[in-house]
PDB file of C-alpha atoms in Angstrom:
ATOM      1  CA  ALA J   1     112.863  86.646 126.183  1.00 53.00           C
ATOM      2  CA  PRO J   2     109.343  85.578 125.144  1.00 56.00           C
ATOM      3  CA  ALA J   3     108.009  82.395 126.705  1.00 58.00           C
ATOM      4  CA  GLN J   4     108.514  79.324 124.541  1.00 71.00           C
ATOM      5  CA  HIS J   5     105.385  78.250 122.697  1.00 75.00           C
ATOM      6  CA  GLN J   6     104.819  75.809 119.899  1.00 81.00           C
ATOM      7  CA  PRO J   7     104.978  77.403 116.436  1.00 85.00           C
ATOM      8  CA  LEU J   8     101.691  79.050 115.446  1.00 86.00           C
ATOM      9  CA  GLY J   9     101.301  76.707 112.467  1.00 87.00           C
ATOM     10  CA  ARG J  10     101.452  73.692 114.752  1.00 90.00           C
ATOM     11  CA  LEU J  11      99.018  75.277 117.208  1.00 91.00           C
ATOM     12  CA  LYS J  12      96.622  75.974 114.321  1.00 90.00           C
ATOM     13  CA  ASP J  13      96.867  72.332 113.224  1.00 91.00           C
ATOM     14  CA  GLN J  14      96.167  71.163 116.782  1.00 91.00           C
ATOM     15  CA  LEU J  15      93.253  73.573 117.095  1.00 91.00           C
ATOM     16  CA  TRP J  16      91.474  72.124 114.063  1.00 92.00           C
ATOM     17  CA  GLY J  17      92.845  68.594 114.465  1.00 91.00           C
ATOM     18  CA  GLY J  18      91.114  67.516 117.664  1.00 90.00           C
ATOM     19  CA  HIS J  19      93.270  69.155 120.322  1.00 92.00           C
ATOM     20  CA  SER J  20      91.426  72.439 120.583  1.00 92.00           C
ATOM     21  CA  SER J  21      91.470  72.801 124.384  1.00 93.00           C
ATOM     22  CA  ALA J  22      95.256  72.666 124.652  1.00 92.00           C
ATOM     23  CA  ALA J  23      95.770  74.743 121.507  1.00 93.00           C
ATOM     24  CA  LEU J  24      93.374  77.482 122.677  1.00 95.00           C
ATOM     25  CA  ILE J  25      95.263  77.795 125.969  1.00 94.00           C
ATOM     26  CA  GLN J  26      98.590  78.203 124.193  1.00 94.00           C
ATOM     27  CA  LEU J  27      97.161  80.601 121.609  1.00 95.00           C
ATOM     28  CA  GLU J  28      95.745  82.700 124.435  1.00 95.00           C
ATOM     29  CA  GLN J  29      99.179  82.739 126.084  1.00 94.00           C
ATOM     30  CA  VAL J  30     100.860  83.850 122.847  1.00 93.00           C
ATOM     31  CA  ALA J  31      98.315  86.639 122.370  1.00 93.00           C
ATOM     32  CA  ALA J  32      98.796  87.857 125.945  1.00 94.00           C
ATOM     33  CA  ASP J  33     102.615  87.685 125.928  1.00 93.00           C
ATOM     34  CA  PRO J  34     103.945  91.270 125.569  1.00 91.00           C
ATOM     35  CA  LEU J  35     107.341  89.905 124.499  1.00 91.00           C
ATOM     36  CA  GLN J  36     105.881  88.195 121.438  1.00 90.00           C
ATOM     37  CA  PRO J  37     106.088  90.081 118.126  1.00 89.00           C
ATOM     38  CA  LYS J  38     102.874  91.922 117.207  1.00 88.00           C
ATOM     39  CA  GLU J  39     102.442  89.667 114.175  1.00 88.00           C
ATOM     40  CA  ASN J  40     102.443  86.513 116.354  1.00 90.00           C
ATOM     41  CA  ARG J  41      99.987  88.042 118.785  1.00 92.00           C
ATOM     42  CA  TRP J  42      97.700  89.068 115.913  1.00 91.00           C
ATOM     43  CA  TRP J  43      97.736  85.571 114.372  1.00 91.00           C
ATOM     44  CA  ALA J  44      97.163  83.931 117.774  1.00 94.00           C
ATOM     45  CA  LEU J  45      94.042  86.070 118.202  1.00 94.00           C
ATOM     46  CA  TRP J  46      93.016  85.329 114.587  1.00 94.00           C
ATOM     47  CA  HIS J  47      93.145  81.559 115.080  1.00 94.00           C
ATOM     48  CA  GLN J  48      91.188  81.768 118.323  1.00 96.00           C
ATOM     49  CA  ALA J  49      88.585  84.082 116.785  1.00 96.00           C
ATOM     50  CA  CYS J  50      88.118  81.778 113.782  1.00 95.00           C
ATOM     51  CA  TRP J  51      87.638  78.824 116.107  1.00 95.00           C
ATOM     52  CA  PHE J  52      84.934  80.601 118.091  1.00 97.00           C
ATOM     53  CA  TYR J  53      83.291  81.946 114.916  1.00 96.00           C
ATOM     54  CA  PHE J  54      82.997  78.506 113.335  1.00 95.00           C
ATOM     55  CA  ASN J  55      81.707  77.062 116.589  1.00 96.00           C
ATOM     56  CA  GLY J  56      78.908  79.632 116.759  1.00 96.00           C
ATOM     57  CA  GLN J  57      80.384  81.730 119.571  1.00 97.00           C
ATOM     58  CA  ILE J  58      80.122  84.924 117.538  1.00 97.00           C
ATOM     59  CA  ALA J  59      80.287  87.457 120.388  1.00 97.00           C
ATOM     60  CA  GLN J  60      83.509  85.882 121.668  1.00 97.00           C
ATOM     61  CA  ALA J  61      84.932  85.854 118.128  1.00 97.00           C
ATOM     62  CA  LEU J  62      84.085  89.553 117.777  1.00 97.00           C
ATOM     63  CA  ASP J  63      85.803  90.390 121.075  1.00 97.00           C
ATOM     64  CA  LEU J  64      88.986  88.715 119.826  1.00 96.00           C
ATOM     65  CA  ALA J  65      88.652  90.377 116.410  1.00 93.00           C
ATOM     66  CA  LEU J  66      88.467  93.769 118.104  1.00 93.00           C
ATOM     67  CA  GLN J  67      91.599  92.952 120.144  1.00 93.00           C
ATOM     68  CA  MET J  68      93.376  92.121 116.884  1.00 90.00           C
ATOM     69  CA  GLN J  69      93.253  95.807 115.928  1.00 86.00           C
ATOM     70  CA  THR J  70      95.788  96.497 118.697  1.00 83.00           C
ATOM     71  CA  TYR J  71      98.429  94.367 116.979  1.00 80.00           C
ATOM     72  CA  ILE J  72      98.180  95.466 113.362  1.00 72.00           C
ATOM     73  CA  TRP J  73     101.575  95.678 111.716  1.00 62.00           C
ATOM     74  CA  GLY J  74     102.565  96.930 108.284  1.00 58.00           C
ATOM     75  CA  HIS J  75      99.356  97.966 106.537  1.00 51.00           C
ATOM     76  CA  ARG J  76      96.862  99.475 108.926  1.00 54.00           C
ATOM     77  CA  GLN J  77      93.958  97.391 107.665  1.00 61.00           C
ATOM     78  CA  ARG J  78      94.340  93.629 107.370  1.00 79.00           C
ATOM     79  CA  LYS J  79      91.625  92.178 105.176  1.00 84.00           C
ATOM     80  CA  GLU J  80      91.217  89.068 107.349  1.00 86.00           C
ATOM     81  CA  GLY J  81      90.527  91.130 110.470  1.00 88.00           C
ATOM     82  CA  VAL J  82      88.157  93.504 108.708  1.00 90.00           C
ATOM     83  CA  TYR J  83      86.141  90.616 107.267  1.00 91.00           C
ATOM     84  CA  LEU J  84      86.048  88.805 110.594  1.00 93.00           C
ATOM     85  CA  ARG J  85      84.712  91.877 112.408  1.00 93.00           C
ATOM     86  CA  TYR J  86      82.263  92.547 109.570  1.00 93.00           C
ATOM     87  CA  PHE J  87      80.757  89.055 109.467  1.00 94.00           C
ATOM     88  CA  CYS J  88      80.584  88.828 113.257  1.00 96.00           C
ATOM     89  CA  LEU J  89      78.660  92.104 113.370  1.00 96.00           C
ATOM     90  CA  CYS J  90      76.315  90.870 110.613  1.00 93.00           C
ATOM     91  CA  LEU J  91      75.622  87.609 112.444  1.00 95.00           C
ATOM     92  CA  LEU J  92      74.922  89.561 115.627  1.00 96.00           C
ATOM     93  CA  GLY J  93      72.357  91.646 113.713  1.00 94.00           C
ATOM     94  CA  ARG J  94      74.440  94.824 114.006  1.00 94.00           C
ATOM     95  CA  TYR J  95      74.184  95.687 110.312  1.00 91.00           C
ATOM     96  CA  GLU J  96      74.811  99.424 110.567  1.00 91.00           C
ATOM     97  CA  GLU J  97      78.056  98.829 112.466  1.00 93.00           C
ATOM     98  CA  ALA J  98      79.011  96.125 109.977  1.00 92.00           C
ATOM     99  CA  TYR J  99      78.353  98.426 107.037  1.00 90.00           C
ATOM    100  CA  ALA J 100      80.481 101.164 108.641  1.00 90.00           C
ATOM    101  CA  GLU J 101      83.284  98.670 109.358  1.00 88.00           C
ATOM    102  CA  LEU J 102      83.585  97.657 105.732  1.00 89.00           C
ATOM    103  CA  GLU J 103      83.029 101.204 104.489  1.00 90.00           C
ATOM    104  CA  MET J 104      86.308 102.274 106.120  1.00 87.00           C
ATOM    105  CA  TYR J 105      88.133  99.437 104.377  1.00 89.00           C
ATOM    106  CA  MET J 106      86.481 100.254 101.031  1.00 91.00           C
ATOM    107  CA  ARG J 107      87.793 103.818 101.197  1.00 91.00           C
ATOM    108  CA  LEU J 108      91.304 102.353 101.177  1.00 88.00           C
ATOM    109  CA  TYR J 109      90.617  99.566  98.665  1.00 90.00           C
ATOM    110  CA  PRO J 110      87.689 100.625  96.428  1.00 92.00           C
ATOM    111  CA  GLN J 111      88.537  98.013  93.765  1.00 93.00           C
ATOM    112  CA  ASP J 112      88.272  95.007  96.123  1.00 93.00           C
ATOM    113  CA  THR J 113      85.526  92.903  94.518  1.00 94.00           C
ATOM    114  CA  ASP J 114      85.350  90.448  97.440  1.00 92.00           C
ATOM    115  CA  ALA J 115      84.730  93.310  99.833  1.00 92.00           C
ATOM    116  CA  LEU J 116      82.042  94.806  97.590  1.00 94.00           C
ATOM    117  CA  LEU J 117      80.187  91.495  97.487  1.00 93.00           C
ATOM    118  CA  ALA J 118      80.514  91.077 101.246  1.00 92.00           C
ATOM    119  CA  TRP J 119      79.438  94.675 101.812  1.00 91.00           C
ATOM    120  CA  SER J 120      76.211  94.043  99.912  1.00 92.00           C
ATOM    121  CA  ASN J 121      75.090  91.758 102.785  1.00 87.00           C
ATOM    122  CA  SER J 122      74.681  94.733 105.098  1.00 87.00           C
ATOM    123  CA  ALA J 123      73.274  97.228 102.609  1.00 89.00           C
ATOM    124  CA  ALA J 124      70.139  98.996 103.780  1.00 88.00           C
ATOM    125  CA  ASN J 125      67.950  97.938 100.854  1.00 94.00           C
ATOM    126  CA  ASP J 126      67.836  95.856  97.677  1.00 95.00           C
ATOM    127  CA  ASN J 127      68.796  98.762  95.409  1.00 95.00           C
ATOM    128  CA  ASP J 128      71.956  99.373  97.430  1.00 95.00           C
ATOM    129  CA  ARG J 129      72.697  95.623  97.407  1.00 94.00           C
ATOM    130  CA  LEU J 130      72.333  95.448  93.635  1.00 96.00           C
ATOM    131  CA  TYR J 131      74.513  98.529  93.198  1.00 96.00           C
ATOM    132  CA  LEU J 132      77.354  96.947  95.209  1.00 95.00           C
ATOM    133  CA  ILE J 133      76.996  93.546  93.526  1.00 96.00           C
ATOM    134  CA  ASN J 134      76.966  95.100  90.063  1.00 96.00           C
ATOM    135  CA  LYS J 135      79.949  97.301  90.899  1.00 96.00           C
ATOM    136  CA  ALA J 136      81.904  94.163  91.858  1.00 95.00           C
ATOM    137  CA  TYR J 137      80.748  92.384  88.704  1.00 94.00           C
ATOM    138  CA  ALA J 138      81.777  95.357  86.526  1.00 94.00           C
ATOM    139  CA  LEU J 139      85.255  95.395  88.093  1.00 94.00           C
ATOM    140  CA  ALA J 140      85.547  91.699  87.208  1.00 92.00           C
ATOM    141  CA  GLY J 141      84.333  92.364  83.642  1.00 89.00           C
ATOM    142  CA  TRP J 142      81.013  90.572  84.133  1.00 89.00           C
ATOM    143  CA  ALA J 143      77.488  91.619  83.197  1.00 89.00           C
ATOM    144  CA  GLY J 144      75.368  92.793  86.118  1.00 93.00           C
ATOM    145  CA  ILE J 145      72.108  91.515  87.511  1.00 94.00           C
ATOM    146  CA  GLU J 146      68.692  92.975  88.185  1.00 94.00           C
ATOM    147  CA  LYS J 147      65.447  91.882  89.787  1.00 95.00           C
ATOM    148  CA  LYS J 148      63.037  90.067  87.497  1.00 92.00           C
ATOM    149  CA  ASP J 149      60.112  91.492  89.449  1.00 95.00           C
ATOM    150  CA  PRO J 150      60.998  94.851  91.008  1.00 95.00           C
ATOM    151  CA  ALA J 151      58.090  94.532  93.454  1.00 96.00           C
ATOM    152  CA  GLN J 152      59.558  91.350  94.992  1.00 96.00           C
ATOM    153  CA  PRO J 153      62.571  91.162  97.307  1.00 95.00           C
ATOM    154  CA  LEU J 154      66.032  90.404  95.978  1.00 94.00           C
ATOM    155  CA  ALA J 155      66.431  86.620  96.015  1.00 90.00           C
ATOM    156  CA  LEU J 156      68.056  83.931  93.910  1.00 85.00           C
ATOM    157  CA  ASN J 157      64.771  83.166  92.163  1.00 86.00           C
ATOM    158  CA  ASN J 158      64.147  86.867  91.466  1.00 91.00           C
ATOM    159  CA  ILE J 159      67.308  87.852  89.607  1.00 91.00           C
ATOM    160  CA  GLN J 160      68.285  87.912  85.999  1.00 89.00           C
ATOM    161  CA  GLY J 161      71.265  89.107  84.062  1.00 88.00           C
ATOM    162  CA  LEU J 162      71.275  92.609  82.668  1.00 87.00           C
ATOM    163  CA  PRO J 163      71.073  92.709  78.892  1.00 81.00           C
ATOM    164  CA  ALA J 164      74.526  91.890  77.561  1.00 73.00           C
ATOM    165  CA  VAL J 165      76.134  92.447  74.220  1.00 73.00           C
ATOM    166  CA  ARG J 166      75.188  89.568  71.959  1.00 74.00           C
ATOM    167  CA  VAL J 167      78.131  87.449  70.917  1.00 73.00           C
ATOM    168  CA  ASP J 168      77.735  85.880  67.500  1.00 80.00           C
ATOM    169  CA  GLU J 169      80.468  83.280  67.617  1.00 81.00           C
ATOM    170  CA  PRO J 170      80.297  79.644  66.566  1.00 83.00           C
ATOM    171  CA  GLU J 171      81.537  78.487  69.972  1.00 82.00           C
ATOM    172  CA  LYS J 172      78.963  77.251  72.451  1.00 78.00           C
ATOM    173  CA  VAL J 173      79.034  77.117  76.226  1.00 78.00           C
ATOM    174  CA  SER J 174      77.980  74.027  78.146  1.00 80.00           C
ATOM    175  CA  ILE J 175      76.816  74.306  81.705  1.00 79.00           C
ATOM    176  CA  ILE J 176      76.969  71.211  83.871  1.00 81.00           C
ATOM    177  CA  MET J 177      74.927  71.170  87.066  1.00 77.00           C
ATOM    178  CA  PRO J 178      75.505  68.087  89.196  1.00 79.00           C
ATOM    179  CA  ILE J 179      72.296  67.440  91.107  1.00 79.00           C
ATOM    180  CA  TYR J 180      71.401  64.842  93.710  1.00 80.00           C
ATOM    181  CA  LYS J 181      68.050  64.921  95.501  1.00 82.00           C
ATOM    182  CA  ALA J 182      67.547  68.559  94.542  1.00 80.00           C
ATOM    183  CA  ALA J 183      64.453  68.429  92.365  1.00 79.00           C
ATOM    184  CA  ASP J 184      62.911  71.353  94.261  1.00 79.00           C
ATOM    185  CA  GLN J 185      65.817  73.628  93.354  1.00 78.00           C
ATOM    186  CA  VAL J 186      66.388  72.605  89.728  1.00 80.00           C
ATOM    187  CA  GLN J 187      63.954  75.126  88.269  1.00 79.00           C
ATOM    188  CA  VAL J 188      65.469  78.001  90.257  1.00 75.00           C
ATOM    189  CA  ALA J 189      68.978  76.993  89.139  1.00 75.00           C
ATOM    190  CA  ILE J 190      67.950  76.741  85.481  1.00 76.00           C
ATOM    191  CA  GLN J 191      66.053  80.046  85.591  1.00 73.00           C
ATOM    192  CA  SER J 192      69.114  81.752  87.041  1.00 69.00           C
ATOM    193  CA  LEU J 193      71.054  80.735  83.937  1.00 69.00           C
ATOM    194  CA  LEU J 194      68.548  82.082  81.422  1.00 66.00           C
TER     195      LEU J 194
END
């Protein structure tokens, strides 16, 4: 029989609730226990990897994320694991590997708008980034974006919406932007709306 461990939900709560040392030890034991169901082992690795990721230990998080692939059940690709590996690789500056990681997932789920937006972070150039962003926007039914100045890099202050179909309706749209000590960014925010 598998060794007795606290339920994974409780271990997760302890991990993020101030008892990380004890929780990490038990999560490591669950992940290493061959008598535990694959799903439990996968989630034990997931919780550990997230902890290390959010504490800036990206290489350690990636190692755990790669181990997670051993315990995949049901669908071969779990979105959480793919994203974790992808963002770890990006943060480690391994953009080509990151791009390839998400490319495999996108072959299975080409309509996943979240993945398209994430994938744009590792695109080789601004044109590829815009293509992926606009593909995600189109799937969501939104108008795309383009650079205001094609000679400048893609940035928040250098994008504008693609021409959209004019809507001649009496209804108006109000946009509320709560701002506190952000005078330097107000113009960029307003320009992004125009």
